[in-house]
GROMACS .gro file of C-alpha atoms in nm:
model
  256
    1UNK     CA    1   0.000   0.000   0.000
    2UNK     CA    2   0.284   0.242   0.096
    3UNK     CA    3   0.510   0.131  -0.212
    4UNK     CA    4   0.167   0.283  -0.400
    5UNK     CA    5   0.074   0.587  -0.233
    6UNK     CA    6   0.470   0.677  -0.299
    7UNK     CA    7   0.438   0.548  -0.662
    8UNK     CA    8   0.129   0.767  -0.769
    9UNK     CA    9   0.364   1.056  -0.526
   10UNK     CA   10   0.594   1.005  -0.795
   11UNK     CA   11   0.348   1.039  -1.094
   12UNK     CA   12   0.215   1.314  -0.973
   13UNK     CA   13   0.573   1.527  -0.852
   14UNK     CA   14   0.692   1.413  -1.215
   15UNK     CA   15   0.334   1.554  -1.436
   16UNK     CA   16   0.414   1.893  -1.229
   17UNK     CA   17   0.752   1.863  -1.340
   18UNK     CA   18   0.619   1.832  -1.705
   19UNK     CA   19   0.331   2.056  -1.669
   20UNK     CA   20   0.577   2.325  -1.557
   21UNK     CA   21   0.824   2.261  -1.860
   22UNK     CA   22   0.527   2.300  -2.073
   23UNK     CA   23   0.407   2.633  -1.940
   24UNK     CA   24   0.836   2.756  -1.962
   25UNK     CA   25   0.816   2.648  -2.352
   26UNK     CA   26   0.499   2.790  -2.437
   27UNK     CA   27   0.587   3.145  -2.293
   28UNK     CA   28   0.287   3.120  -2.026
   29UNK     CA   29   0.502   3.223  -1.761
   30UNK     CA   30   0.609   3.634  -1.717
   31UNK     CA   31   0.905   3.715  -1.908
   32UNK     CA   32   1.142   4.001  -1.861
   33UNK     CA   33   1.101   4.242  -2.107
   34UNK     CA   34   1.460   4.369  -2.255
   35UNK     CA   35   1.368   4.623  -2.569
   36UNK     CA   36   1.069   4.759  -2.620
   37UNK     CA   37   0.931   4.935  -2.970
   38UNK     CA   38   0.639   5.175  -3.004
   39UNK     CA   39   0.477   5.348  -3.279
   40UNK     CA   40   0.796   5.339  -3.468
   41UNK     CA   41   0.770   5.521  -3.812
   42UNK     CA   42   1.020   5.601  -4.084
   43UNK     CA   43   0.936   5.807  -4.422
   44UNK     CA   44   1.216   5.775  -4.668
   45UNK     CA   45   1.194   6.158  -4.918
   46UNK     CA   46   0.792   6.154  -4.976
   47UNK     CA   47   0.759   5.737  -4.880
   48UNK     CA   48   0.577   5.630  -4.586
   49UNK     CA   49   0.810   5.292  -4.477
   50UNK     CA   50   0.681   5.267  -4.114
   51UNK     CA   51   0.382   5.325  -4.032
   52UNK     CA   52   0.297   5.151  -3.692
   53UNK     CA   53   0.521   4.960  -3.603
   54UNK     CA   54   0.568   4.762  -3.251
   55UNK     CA   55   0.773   4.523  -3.070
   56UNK     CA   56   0.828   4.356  -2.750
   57UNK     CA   57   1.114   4.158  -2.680
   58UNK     CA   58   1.192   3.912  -2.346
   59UNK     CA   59   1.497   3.731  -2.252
   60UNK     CA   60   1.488   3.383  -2.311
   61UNK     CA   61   1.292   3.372  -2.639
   62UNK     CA   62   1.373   3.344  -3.021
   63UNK     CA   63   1.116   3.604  -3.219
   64UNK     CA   64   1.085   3.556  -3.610
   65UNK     CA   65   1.015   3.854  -3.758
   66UNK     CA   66   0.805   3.783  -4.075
   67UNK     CA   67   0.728   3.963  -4.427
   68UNK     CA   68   0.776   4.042  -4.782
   69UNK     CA   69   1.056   4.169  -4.952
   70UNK     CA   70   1.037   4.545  -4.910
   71UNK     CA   71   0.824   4.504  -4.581
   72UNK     CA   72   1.020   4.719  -4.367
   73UNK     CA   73   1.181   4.440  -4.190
   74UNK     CA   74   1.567   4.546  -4.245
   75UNK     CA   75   1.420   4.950  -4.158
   76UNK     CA   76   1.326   4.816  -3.845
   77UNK     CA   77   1.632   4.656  -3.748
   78UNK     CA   78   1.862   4.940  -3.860
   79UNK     CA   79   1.644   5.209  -3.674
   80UNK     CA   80   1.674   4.977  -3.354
   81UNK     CA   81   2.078   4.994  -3.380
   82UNK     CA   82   2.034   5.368  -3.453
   83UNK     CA   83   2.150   5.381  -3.800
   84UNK     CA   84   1.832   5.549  -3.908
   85UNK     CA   85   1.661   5.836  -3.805
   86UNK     CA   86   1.267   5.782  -3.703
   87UNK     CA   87   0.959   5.897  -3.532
   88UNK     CA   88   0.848   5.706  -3.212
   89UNK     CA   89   0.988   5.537  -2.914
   90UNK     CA   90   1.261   5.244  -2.888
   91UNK     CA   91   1.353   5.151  -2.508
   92UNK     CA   92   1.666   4.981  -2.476
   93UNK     CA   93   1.874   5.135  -2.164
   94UNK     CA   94   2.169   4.898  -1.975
   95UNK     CA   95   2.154   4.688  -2.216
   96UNK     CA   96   2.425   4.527  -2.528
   97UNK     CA   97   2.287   4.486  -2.903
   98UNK     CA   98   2.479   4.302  -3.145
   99UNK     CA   99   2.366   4.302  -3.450
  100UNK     CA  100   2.350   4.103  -3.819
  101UNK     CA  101   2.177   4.326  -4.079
  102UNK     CA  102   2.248   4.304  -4.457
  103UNK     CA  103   2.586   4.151  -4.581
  104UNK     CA  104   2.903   4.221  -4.354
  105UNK     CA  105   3.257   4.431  -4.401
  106UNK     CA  106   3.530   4.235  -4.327
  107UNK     CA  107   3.896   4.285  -4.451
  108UNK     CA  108   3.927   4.044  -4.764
  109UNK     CA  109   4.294   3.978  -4.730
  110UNK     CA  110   4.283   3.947  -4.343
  111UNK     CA  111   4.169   3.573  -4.214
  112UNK     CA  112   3.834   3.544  -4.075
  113UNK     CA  113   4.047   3.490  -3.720
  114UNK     CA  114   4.221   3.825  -3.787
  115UNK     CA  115   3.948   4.017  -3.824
  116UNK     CA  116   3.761   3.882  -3.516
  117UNK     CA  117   4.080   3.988  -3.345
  118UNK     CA  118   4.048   4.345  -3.491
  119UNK     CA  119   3.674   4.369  -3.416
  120UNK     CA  120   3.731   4.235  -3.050
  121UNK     CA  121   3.978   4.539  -2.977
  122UNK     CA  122   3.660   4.782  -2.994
  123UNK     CA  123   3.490   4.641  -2.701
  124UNK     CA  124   3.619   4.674  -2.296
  125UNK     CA  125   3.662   4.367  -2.088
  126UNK     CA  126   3.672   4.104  -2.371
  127UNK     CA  127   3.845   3.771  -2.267
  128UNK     CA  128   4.154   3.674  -2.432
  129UNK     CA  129   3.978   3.360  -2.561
  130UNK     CA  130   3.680   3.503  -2.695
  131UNK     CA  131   3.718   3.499  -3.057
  132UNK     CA  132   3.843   3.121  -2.994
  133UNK     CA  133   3.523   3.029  -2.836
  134UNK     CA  134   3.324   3.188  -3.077
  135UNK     CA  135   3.481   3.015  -3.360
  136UNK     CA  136   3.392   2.701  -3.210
  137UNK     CA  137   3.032   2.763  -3.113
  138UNK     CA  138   2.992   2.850  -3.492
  139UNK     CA  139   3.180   2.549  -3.606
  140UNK     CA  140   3.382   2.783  -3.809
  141UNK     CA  141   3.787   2.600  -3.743
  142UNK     CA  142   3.834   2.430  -4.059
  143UNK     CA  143   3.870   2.783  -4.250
  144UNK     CA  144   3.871   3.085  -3.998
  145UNK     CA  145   4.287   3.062  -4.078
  146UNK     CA  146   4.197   3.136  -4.444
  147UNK     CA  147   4.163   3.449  -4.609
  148UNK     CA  148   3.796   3.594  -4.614
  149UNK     CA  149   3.765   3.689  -4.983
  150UNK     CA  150   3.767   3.323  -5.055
  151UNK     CA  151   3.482   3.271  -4.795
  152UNK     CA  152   3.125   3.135  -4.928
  153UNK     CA  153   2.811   3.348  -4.880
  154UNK     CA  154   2.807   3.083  -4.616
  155UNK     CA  155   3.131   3.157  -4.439
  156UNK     CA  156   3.110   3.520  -4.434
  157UNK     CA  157   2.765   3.503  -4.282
  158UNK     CA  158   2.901   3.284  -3.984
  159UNK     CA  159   3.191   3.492  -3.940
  160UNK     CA  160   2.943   3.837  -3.926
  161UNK     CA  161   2.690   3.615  -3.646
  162UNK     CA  162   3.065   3.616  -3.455
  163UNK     CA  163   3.070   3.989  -3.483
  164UNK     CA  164   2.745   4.047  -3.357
  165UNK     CA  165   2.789   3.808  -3.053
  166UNK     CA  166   3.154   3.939  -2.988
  167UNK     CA  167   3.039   4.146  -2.704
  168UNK     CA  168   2.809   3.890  -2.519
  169UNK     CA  169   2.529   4.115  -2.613
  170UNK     CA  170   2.155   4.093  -2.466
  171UNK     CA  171   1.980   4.151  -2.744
  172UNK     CA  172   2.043   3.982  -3.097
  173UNK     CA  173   1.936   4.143  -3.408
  174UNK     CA  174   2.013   3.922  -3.745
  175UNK     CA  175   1.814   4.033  -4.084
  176UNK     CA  176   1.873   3.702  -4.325
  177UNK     CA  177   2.127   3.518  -4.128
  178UNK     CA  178   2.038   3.198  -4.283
  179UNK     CA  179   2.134   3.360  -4.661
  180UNK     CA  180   2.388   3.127  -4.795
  181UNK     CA  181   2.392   2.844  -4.516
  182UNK     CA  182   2.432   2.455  -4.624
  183UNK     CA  183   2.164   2.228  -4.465
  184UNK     CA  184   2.509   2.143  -4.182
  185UNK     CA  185   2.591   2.551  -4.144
  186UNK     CA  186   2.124   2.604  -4.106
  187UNK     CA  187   2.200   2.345  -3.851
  188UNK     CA  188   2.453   2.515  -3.659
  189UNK     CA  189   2.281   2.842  -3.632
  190UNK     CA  190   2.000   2.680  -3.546
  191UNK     CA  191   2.130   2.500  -3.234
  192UNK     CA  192   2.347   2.830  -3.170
  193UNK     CA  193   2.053   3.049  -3.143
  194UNK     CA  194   1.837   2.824  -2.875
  195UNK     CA  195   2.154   2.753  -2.672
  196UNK     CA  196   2.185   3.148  -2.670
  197UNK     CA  197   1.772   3.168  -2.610
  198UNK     CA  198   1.714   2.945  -2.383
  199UNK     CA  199   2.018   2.869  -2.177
  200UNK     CA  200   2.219   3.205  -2.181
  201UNK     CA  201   1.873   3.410  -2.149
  202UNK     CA  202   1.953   3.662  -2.431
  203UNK     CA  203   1.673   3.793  -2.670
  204UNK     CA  204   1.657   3.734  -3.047
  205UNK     CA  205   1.480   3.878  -3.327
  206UNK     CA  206   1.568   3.709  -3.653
  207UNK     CA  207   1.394   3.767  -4.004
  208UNK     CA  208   1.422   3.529  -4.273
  209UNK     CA  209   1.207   3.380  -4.557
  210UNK     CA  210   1.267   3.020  -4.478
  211UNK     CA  211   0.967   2.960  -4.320
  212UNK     CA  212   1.001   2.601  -4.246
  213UNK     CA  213   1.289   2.664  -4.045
  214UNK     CA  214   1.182   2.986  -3.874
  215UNK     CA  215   0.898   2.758  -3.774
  216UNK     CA  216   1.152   2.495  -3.594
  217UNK     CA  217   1.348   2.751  -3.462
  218UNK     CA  218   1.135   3.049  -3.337
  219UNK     CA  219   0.907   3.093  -2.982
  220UNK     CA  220   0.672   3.334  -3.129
  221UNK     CA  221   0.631   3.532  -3.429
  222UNK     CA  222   0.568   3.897  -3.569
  223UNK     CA  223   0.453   3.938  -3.919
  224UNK     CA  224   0.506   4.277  -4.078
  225UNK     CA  225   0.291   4.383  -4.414
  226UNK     CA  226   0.188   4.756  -4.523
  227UNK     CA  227   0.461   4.893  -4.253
  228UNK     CA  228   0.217   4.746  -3.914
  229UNK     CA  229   0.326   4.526  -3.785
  230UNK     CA  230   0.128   4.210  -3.589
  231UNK     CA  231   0.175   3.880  -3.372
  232UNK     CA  232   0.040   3.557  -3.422
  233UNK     CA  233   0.044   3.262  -3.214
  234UNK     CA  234   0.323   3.024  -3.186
  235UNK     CA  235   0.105   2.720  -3.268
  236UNK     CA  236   0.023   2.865  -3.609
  237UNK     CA  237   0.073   2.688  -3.931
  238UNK     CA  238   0.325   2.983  -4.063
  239UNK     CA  239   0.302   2.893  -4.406
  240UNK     CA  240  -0.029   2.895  -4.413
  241UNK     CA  241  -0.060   3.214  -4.268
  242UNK     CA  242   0.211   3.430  -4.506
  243UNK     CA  243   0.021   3.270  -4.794
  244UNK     CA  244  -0.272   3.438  -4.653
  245UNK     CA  245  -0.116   3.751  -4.638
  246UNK     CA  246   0.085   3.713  -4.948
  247UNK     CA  247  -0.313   3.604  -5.127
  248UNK     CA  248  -0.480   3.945  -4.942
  249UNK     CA  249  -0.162   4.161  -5.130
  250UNK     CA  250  -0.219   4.000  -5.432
  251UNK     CA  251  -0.619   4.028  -5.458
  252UNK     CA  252  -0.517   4.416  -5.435
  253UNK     CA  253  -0.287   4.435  -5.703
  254UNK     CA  254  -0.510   4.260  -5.971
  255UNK     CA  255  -0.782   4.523  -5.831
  256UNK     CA  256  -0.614   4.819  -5.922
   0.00000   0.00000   0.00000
């Protein structure tokens, strides 16, 4: 009878333990919010490109950040790191950004390890072994000795993830990181970005048009269209919903 009651004690400690895990993965529990967007707008000459745009971003989650070519996605991000001028409100006080938007500088006849070294002498208080441990985390031994202009697309987009992460930042911004990848590099950066989620607690907003991966990859999602932006639930077929969205744009070209 005892061997029971401590049995079912067992099955019941262990469903909490599981019910709990649950709640963790599906965001139920309150998150820390870490950057914070409102009502951000951007005219480019006589061109509305923002319109309404808004964002929330807590540590420990991956957000995919979802719309057509000429969206405003890449706006966004480059008005976040302050390389645009714009109307609203972006919160971000106490707190590191690194950043992956568009393709990367580097110094073509420098190695990919050289010119981590370079960009590691901007920041304070970087280890000595920081650009070693980032080329491991991105798998990126077996050519960082080599010079970069004979770097894939591939290559040079793992080596500019390592510039955005040189400074342990809390907030991670990469436009199109998965441009260029192999199926083994999509891989890495996948298992990269949830180690840096989920166990290091840092914040990510990625945009990319691979849905099927941003699917695998991401906690929650923000769709973009018109320059408004708007969240969907995690549990959402994403395909299904950009073809909706991509249908609704088309329906009002053919009825103009």
């Amino acid at each position: 009878m005892e061997q029971k009651i401590n049995s079912n004690l067992h099955n019941w400690f262990y469903a909490g333990l599981q019910y709990a895990a649950w709640q963790i993965k599906g965001k139920d529990i309150e998150m820390e919010s870490i950057l914070s967007v409102n009502n951000l707008q951007k005219r480019k000459g006589k061109k509305i490109i923002l319109k309404d745009v808004n964002i929330e971003l807590h540590r420990g989650e991956i957000v995919g950040f979802i719309g057509a070519n000429g969206a405003g996605k890449t706006t966004t991000m480059k008005c976040i790191m302050d390389l645009y001028s714009y109307n609203g409100n972006i919160e971000k006080e106490n707190i590191k950004v690194g950043a992956l938007i568009e393709e990367p500088c580097f110094y073509p006849y420098m190695s990919g390890f050289r010119n981590l070294k370079i960009d590691s002498m901007y920041y304070k208080d970087i280890s000595a072994d920081r650009v070693d441990e980032l080329v491991k985390e991105l798998d990126m031994s077996q050519y960082i000795r080599q010079k970069v202009k004979n770097y894939s697309l591939g290559m040079k987009q793992r080596l500019g993830l390592a510039f955005a992460l040189m400074d342990d930042p809390d907030v991670i911004i990469l436009d199109e990181p998965m441009n260029g990848l192999d199926p083994q590099g999509v891989m890495v950066l996948r298992n990269t970005l949830k180690k840096l989620a989920h166990e290091k607690n840092k914040a990510i907003l990625i945009s990319s048009h691979i849905l099927s991966e941003m699917q695998v990859l991401c906690d929650r999602f923000l769709f973009i269209k018109d320059g408004c932006t708007f969240e969907e639930k995690p549990d959402d077929n994403l395909e299904k919903k950009y073809m909706e969205i991509m249908e609704e744009e088309m329906d009002l070209c053919l009825n103009l």
